[in-house]
mmCIF file with all atom_site columns, C-alpha atoms in Angstrom:
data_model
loop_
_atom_site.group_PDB
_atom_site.id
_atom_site.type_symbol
_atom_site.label_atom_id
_atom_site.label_alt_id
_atom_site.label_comp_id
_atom_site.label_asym_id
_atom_site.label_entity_id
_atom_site.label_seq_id
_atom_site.pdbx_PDB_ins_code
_atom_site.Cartn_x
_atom_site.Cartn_y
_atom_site.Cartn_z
_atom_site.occupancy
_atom_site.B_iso_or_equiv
_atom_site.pdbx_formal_charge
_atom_site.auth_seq_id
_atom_site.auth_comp_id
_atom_site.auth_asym_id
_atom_site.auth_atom_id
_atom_site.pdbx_PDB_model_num
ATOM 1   C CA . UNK W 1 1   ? 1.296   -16.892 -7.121  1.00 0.00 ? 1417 UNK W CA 1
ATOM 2   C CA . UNK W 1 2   ? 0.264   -15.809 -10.391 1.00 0.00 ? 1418 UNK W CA 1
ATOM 3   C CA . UNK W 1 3   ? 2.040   -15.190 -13.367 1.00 0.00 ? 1419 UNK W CA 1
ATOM 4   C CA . UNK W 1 4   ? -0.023  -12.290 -15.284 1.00 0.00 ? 1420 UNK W CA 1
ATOM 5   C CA . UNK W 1 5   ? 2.070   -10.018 -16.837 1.00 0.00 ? 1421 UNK W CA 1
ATOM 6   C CA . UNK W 1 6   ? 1.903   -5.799  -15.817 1.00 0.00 ? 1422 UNK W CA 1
ATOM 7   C CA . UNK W 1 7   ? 3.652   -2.851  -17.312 1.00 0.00 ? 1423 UNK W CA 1
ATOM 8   C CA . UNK W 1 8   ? 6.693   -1.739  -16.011 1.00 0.00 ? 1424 UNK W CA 1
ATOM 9   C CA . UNK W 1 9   ? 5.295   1.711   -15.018 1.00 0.00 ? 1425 UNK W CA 1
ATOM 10  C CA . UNK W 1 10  ? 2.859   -0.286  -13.012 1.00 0.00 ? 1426 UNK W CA 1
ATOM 11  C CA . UNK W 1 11  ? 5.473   -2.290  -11.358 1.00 0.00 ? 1427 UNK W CA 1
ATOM 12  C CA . UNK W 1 12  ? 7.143   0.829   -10.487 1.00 0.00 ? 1428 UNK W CA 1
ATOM 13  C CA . UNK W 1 13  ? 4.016   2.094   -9.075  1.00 0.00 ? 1429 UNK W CA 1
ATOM 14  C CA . UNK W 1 14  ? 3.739   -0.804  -6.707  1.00 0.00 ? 1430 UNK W CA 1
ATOM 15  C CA . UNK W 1 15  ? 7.255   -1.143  -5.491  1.00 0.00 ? 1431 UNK W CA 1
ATOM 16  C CA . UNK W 1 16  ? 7.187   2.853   -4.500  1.00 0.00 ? 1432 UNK W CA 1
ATOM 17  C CA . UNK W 1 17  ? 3.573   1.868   -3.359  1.00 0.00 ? 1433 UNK W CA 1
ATOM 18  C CA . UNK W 1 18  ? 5.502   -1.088  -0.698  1.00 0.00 ? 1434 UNK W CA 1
ATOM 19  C CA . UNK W 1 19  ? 8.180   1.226   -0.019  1.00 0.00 ? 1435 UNK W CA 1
ATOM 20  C CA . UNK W 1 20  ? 6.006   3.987   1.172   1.00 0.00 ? 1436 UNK W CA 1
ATOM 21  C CA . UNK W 1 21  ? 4.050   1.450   3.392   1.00 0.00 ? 1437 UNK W CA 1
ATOM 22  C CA . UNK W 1 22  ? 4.336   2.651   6.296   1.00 0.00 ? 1438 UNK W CA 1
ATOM 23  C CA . UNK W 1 23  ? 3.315   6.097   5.611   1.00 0.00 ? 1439 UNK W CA 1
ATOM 24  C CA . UNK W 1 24  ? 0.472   5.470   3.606   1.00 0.00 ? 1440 UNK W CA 1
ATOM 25  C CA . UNK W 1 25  ? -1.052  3.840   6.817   1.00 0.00 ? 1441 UNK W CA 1
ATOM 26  C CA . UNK W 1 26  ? -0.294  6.810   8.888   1.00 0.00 ? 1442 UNK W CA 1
ATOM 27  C CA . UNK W 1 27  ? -1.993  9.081   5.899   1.00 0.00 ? 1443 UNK W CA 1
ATOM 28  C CA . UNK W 1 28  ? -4.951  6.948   6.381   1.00 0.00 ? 1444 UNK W CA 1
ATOM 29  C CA . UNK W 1 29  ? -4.449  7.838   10.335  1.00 0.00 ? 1445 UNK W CA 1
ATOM 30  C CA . UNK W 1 30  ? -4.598  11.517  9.766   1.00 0.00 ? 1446 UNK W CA 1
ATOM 31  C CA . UNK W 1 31  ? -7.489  11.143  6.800   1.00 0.00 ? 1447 UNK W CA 1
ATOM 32  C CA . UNK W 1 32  ? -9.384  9.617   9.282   1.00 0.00 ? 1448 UNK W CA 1
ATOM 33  C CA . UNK W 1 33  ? -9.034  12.026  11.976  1.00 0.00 ? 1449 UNK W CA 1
ATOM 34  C CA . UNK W 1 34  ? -9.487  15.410  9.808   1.00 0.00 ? 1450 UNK W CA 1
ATOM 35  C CA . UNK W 1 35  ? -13.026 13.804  8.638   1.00 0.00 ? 1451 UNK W CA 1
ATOM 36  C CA . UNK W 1 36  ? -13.645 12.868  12.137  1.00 0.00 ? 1452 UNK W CA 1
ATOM 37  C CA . UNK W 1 37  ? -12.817 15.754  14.339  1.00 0.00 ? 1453 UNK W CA 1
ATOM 38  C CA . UNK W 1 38  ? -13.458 18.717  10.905  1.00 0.00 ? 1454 UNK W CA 1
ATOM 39  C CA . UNK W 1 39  ? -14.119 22.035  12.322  1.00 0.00 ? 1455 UNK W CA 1
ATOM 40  C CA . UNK W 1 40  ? -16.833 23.899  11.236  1.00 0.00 ? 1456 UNK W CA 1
ATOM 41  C CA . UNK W 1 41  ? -18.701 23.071  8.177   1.00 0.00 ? 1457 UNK W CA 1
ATOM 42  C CA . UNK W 1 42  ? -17.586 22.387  5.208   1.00 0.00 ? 1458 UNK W CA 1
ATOM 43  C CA . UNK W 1 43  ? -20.538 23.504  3.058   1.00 0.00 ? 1459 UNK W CA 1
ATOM 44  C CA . UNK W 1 44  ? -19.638 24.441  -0.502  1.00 0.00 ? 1460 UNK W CA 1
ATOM 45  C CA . UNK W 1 45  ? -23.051 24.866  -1.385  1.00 0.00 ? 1461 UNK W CA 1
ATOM 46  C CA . UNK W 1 46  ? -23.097 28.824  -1.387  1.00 0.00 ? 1462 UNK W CA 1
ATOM 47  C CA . UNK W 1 47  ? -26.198 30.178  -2.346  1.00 0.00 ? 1463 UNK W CA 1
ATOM 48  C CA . UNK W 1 48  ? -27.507 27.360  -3.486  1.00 0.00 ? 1464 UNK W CA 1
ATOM 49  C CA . UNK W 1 49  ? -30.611 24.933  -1.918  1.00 0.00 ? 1465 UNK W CA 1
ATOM 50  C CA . UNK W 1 50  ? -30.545 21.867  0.957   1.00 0.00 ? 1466 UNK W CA 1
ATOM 51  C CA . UNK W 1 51  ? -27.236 19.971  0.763   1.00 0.00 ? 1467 UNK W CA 1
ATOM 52  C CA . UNK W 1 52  ? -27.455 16.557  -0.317  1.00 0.00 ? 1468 UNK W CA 1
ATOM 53  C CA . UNK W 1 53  ? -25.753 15.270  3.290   1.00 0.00 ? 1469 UNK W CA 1
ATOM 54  C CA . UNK W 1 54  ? -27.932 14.408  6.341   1.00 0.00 ? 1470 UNK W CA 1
ATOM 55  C CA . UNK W 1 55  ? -28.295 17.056  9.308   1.00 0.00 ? 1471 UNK W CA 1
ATOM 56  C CA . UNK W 1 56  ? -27.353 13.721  11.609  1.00 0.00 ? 1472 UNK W CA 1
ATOM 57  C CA . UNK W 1 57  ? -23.566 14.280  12.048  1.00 0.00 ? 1473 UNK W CA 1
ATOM 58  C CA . UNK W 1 58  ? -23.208 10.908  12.944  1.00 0.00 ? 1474 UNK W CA 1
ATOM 59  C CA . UNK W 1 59  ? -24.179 10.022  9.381   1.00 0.00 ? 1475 UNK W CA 1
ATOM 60  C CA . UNK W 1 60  ? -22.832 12.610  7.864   1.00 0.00 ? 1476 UNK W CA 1
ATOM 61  C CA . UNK W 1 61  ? -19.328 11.480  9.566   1.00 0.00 ? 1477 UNK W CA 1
ATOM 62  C CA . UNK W 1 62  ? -20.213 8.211   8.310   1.00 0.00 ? 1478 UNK W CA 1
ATOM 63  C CA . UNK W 1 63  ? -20.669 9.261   4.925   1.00 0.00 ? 1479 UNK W CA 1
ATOM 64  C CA . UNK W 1 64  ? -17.496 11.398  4.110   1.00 0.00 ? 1480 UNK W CA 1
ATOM 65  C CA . UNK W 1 65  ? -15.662 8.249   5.719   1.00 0.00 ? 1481 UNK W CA 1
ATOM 66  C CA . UNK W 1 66  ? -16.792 5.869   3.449   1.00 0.00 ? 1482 UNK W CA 1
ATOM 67  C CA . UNK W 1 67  ? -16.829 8.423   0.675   1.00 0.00 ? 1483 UNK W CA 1
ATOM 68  C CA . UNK W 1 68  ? -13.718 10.154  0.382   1.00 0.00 ? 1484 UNK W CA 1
ATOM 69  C CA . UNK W 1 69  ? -11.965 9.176   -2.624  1.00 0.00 ? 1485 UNK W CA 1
ATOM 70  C CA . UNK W 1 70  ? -8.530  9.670   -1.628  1.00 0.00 ? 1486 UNK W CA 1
ATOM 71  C CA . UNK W 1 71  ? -8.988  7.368   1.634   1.00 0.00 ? 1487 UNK W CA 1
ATOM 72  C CA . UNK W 1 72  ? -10.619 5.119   -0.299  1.00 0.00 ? 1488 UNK W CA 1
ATOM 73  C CA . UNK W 1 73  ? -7.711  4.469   -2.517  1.00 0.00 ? 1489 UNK W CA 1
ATOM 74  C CA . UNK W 1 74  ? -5.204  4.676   0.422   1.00 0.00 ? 1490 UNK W CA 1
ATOM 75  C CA . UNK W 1 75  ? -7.116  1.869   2.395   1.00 0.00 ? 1491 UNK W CA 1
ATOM 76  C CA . UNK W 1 76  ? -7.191  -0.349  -1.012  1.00 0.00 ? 1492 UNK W CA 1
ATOM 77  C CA . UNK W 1 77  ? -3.566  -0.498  -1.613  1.00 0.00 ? 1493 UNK W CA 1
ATOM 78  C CA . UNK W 1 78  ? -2.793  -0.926  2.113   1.00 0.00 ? 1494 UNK W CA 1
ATOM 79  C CA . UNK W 1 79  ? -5.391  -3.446  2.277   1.00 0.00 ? 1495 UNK W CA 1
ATOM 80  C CA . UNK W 1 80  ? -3.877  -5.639  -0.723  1.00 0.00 ? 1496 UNK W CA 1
ATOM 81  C CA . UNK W 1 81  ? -0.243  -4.948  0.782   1.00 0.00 ? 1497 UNK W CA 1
ATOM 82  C CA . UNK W 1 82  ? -1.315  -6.681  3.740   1.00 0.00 ? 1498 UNK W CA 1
ATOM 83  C CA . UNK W 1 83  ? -3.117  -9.555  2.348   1.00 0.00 ? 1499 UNK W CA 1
ATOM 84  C CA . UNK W 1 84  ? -0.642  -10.411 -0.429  1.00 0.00 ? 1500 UNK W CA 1
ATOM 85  C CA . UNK W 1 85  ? 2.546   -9.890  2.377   1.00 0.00 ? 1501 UNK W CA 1
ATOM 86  C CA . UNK W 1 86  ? 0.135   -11.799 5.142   1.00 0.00 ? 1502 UNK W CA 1
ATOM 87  C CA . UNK W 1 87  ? 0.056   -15.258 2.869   1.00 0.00 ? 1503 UNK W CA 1
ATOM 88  C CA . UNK W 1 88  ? 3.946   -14.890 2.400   1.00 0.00 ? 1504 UNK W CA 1
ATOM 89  C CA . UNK W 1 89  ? 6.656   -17.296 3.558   1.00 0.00 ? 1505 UNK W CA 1
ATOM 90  C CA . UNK W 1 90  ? 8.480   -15.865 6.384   1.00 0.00 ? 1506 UNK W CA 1
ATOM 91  C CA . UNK W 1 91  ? 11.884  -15.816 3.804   1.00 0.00 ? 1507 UNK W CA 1
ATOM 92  C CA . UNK W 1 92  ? 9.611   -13.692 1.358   1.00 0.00 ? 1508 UNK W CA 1
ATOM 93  C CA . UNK W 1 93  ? 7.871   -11.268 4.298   1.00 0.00 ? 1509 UNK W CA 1
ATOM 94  C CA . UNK W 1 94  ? 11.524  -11.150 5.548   1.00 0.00 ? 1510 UNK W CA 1
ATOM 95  C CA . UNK W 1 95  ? 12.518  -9.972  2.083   1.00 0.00 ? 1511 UNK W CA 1
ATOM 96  C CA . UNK W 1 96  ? 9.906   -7.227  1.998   1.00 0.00 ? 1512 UNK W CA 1
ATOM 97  C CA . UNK W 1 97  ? 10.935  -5.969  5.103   1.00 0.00 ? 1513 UNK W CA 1
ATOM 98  C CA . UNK W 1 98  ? 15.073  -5.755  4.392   1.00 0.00 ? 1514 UNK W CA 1
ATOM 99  C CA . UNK W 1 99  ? 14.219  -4.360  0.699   1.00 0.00 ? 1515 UNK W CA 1
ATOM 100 C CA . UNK W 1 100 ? 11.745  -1.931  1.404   1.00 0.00 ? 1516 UNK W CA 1
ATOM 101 C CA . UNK W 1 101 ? 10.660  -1.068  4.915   1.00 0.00 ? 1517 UNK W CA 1
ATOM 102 C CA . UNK W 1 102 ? 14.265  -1.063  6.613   1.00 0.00 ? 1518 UNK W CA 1
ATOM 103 C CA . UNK W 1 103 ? 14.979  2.169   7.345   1.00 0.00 ? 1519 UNK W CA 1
ATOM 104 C CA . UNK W 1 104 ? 17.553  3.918   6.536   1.00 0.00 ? 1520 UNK W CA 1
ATOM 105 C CA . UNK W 1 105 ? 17.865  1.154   3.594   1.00 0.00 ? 1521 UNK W CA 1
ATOM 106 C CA . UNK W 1 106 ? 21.022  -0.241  3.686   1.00 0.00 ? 1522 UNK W CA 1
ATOM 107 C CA . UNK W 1 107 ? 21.119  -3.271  1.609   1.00 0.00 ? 1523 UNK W CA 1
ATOM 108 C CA . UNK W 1 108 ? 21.622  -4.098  -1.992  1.00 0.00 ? 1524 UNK W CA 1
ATOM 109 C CA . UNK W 1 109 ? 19.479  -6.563  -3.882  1.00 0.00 ? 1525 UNK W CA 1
ATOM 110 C CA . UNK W 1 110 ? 23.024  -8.741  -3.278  1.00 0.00 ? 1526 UNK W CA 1
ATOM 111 C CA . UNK W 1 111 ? 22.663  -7.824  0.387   1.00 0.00 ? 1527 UNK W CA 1
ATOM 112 C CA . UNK W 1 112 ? 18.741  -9.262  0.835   1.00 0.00 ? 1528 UNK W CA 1
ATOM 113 C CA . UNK W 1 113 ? 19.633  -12.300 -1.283  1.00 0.00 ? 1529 UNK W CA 1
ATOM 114 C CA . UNK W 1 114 ? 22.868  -12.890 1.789   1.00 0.00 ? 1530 UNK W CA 1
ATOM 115 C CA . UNK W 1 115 ? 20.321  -12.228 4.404   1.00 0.00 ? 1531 UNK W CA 1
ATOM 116 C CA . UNK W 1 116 ? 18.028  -14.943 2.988   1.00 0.00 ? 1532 UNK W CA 1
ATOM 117 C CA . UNK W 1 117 ? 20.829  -17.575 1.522   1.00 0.00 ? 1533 UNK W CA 1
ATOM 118 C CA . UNK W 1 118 ? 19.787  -17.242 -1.965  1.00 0.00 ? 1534 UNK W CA 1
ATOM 119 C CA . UNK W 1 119 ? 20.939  -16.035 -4.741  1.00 0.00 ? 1535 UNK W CA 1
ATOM 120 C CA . UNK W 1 120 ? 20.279  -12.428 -6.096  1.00 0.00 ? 1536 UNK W CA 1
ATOM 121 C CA . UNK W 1 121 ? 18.196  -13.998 -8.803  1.00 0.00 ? 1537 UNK W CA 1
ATOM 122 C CA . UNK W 1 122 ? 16.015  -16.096 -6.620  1.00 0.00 ? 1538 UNK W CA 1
ATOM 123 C CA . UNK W 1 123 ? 15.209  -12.790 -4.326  1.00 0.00 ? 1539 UNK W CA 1
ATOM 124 C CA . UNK W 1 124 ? 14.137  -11.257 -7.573  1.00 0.00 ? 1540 UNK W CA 1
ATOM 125 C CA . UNK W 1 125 ? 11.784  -13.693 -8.528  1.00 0.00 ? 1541 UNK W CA 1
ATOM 126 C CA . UNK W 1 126 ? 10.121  -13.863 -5.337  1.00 0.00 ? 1542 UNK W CA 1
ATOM 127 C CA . UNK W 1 127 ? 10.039  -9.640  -5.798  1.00 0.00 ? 1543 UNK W CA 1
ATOM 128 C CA . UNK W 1 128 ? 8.177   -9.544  -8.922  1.00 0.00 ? 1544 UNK W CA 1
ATOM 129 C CA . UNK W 1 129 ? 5.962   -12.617 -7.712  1.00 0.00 ? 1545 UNK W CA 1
ATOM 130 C CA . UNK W 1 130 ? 5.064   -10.173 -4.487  1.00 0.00 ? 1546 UNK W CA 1
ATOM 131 C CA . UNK W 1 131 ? 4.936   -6.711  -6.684  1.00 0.00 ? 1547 UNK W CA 1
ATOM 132 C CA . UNK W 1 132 ? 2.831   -8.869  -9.549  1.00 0.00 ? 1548 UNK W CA 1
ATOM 133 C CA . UNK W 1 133 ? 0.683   -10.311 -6.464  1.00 0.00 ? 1549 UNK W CA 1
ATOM 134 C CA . UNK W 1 134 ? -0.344  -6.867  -5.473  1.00 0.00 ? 1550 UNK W CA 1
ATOM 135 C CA . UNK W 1 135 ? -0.997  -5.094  -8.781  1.00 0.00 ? 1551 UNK W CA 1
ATOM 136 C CA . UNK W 1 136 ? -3.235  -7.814  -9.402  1.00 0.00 ? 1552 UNK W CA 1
ATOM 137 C CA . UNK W 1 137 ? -5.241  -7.804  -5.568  1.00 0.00 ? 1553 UNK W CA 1
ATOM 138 C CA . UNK W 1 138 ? -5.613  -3.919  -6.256  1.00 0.00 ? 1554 UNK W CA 1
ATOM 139 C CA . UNK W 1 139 ? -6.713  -4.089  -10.160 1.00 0.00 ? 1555 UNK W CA 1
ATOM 140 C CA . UNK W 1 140 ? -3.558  -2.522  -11.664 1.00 0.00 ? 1556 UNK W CA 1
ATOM 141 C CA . UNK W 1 141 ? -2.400  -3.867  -14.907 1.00 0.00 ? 1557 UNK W CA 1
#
């Protein structure tokens, strides 16, 4: 893994980013479905000429899908989650899942290190490998 260096806010960003896992996916879940299954219209174009979206729903589902800003976002951090935490040992993926999507979380950074038979140290090395790993697959720095 690499060794570039990111700002500690940014490191922050990613751990609550791996913490909130889980969710984020089922965010992406319910993004997905409100575009998909809208009621109504959503035309904000009051008074104003043709909007700039095709009449085919299809495309126009298509569209706000690939789009949406806020999706797009969620499905890039999920998305480098996966592929950094995909290419992991099974000790580091096993750390990932004690630290930070155990829930209720119930073990210190001492804890994880027992789990794995290493010391604390070594787990946090292989944390900030992982957490430097992902800022740098989604383009944080």
């Amino acid at each position: 893994m690499s060794v570039t260096k990111i700002r500690k806010g940014t490191f922050q960003h990613v751990e609550s980013e791996l913490y909130a896992y889980h969710e984020t996916r089922k965010e992406i879940v319910r993004l997905k479905n409100e575009i998909l299954y809208a009621s109504g219209s959503t035309d904000e174009n009051v008074g104003g000429g043709r909007g700039s979206l095709p009449g085919d729903p299809t495309s126009r589902t298509a569209i706000l899908l690939s789009s949406h800003k806020k999706l797009e976002q969620l499905r890039n951090i999920v998305d480098a989650i996966e592929s950094v935490v995909d290419r992991l040992t099974e000790d580091r993926k096993k750390l990932i899942r004690l630290r930070y999507w155990e829930k209720p979380q119930r073990l210190t950074w001492d804890g994880v290190a027992a789990e794995l038979h290493v010391s604390r140290r070594t787990a946090m090395n292989w944390r900030d490998e992982i957490v430097r790993a992902i800022a740098e697959k989604i383009g944080w720095r």
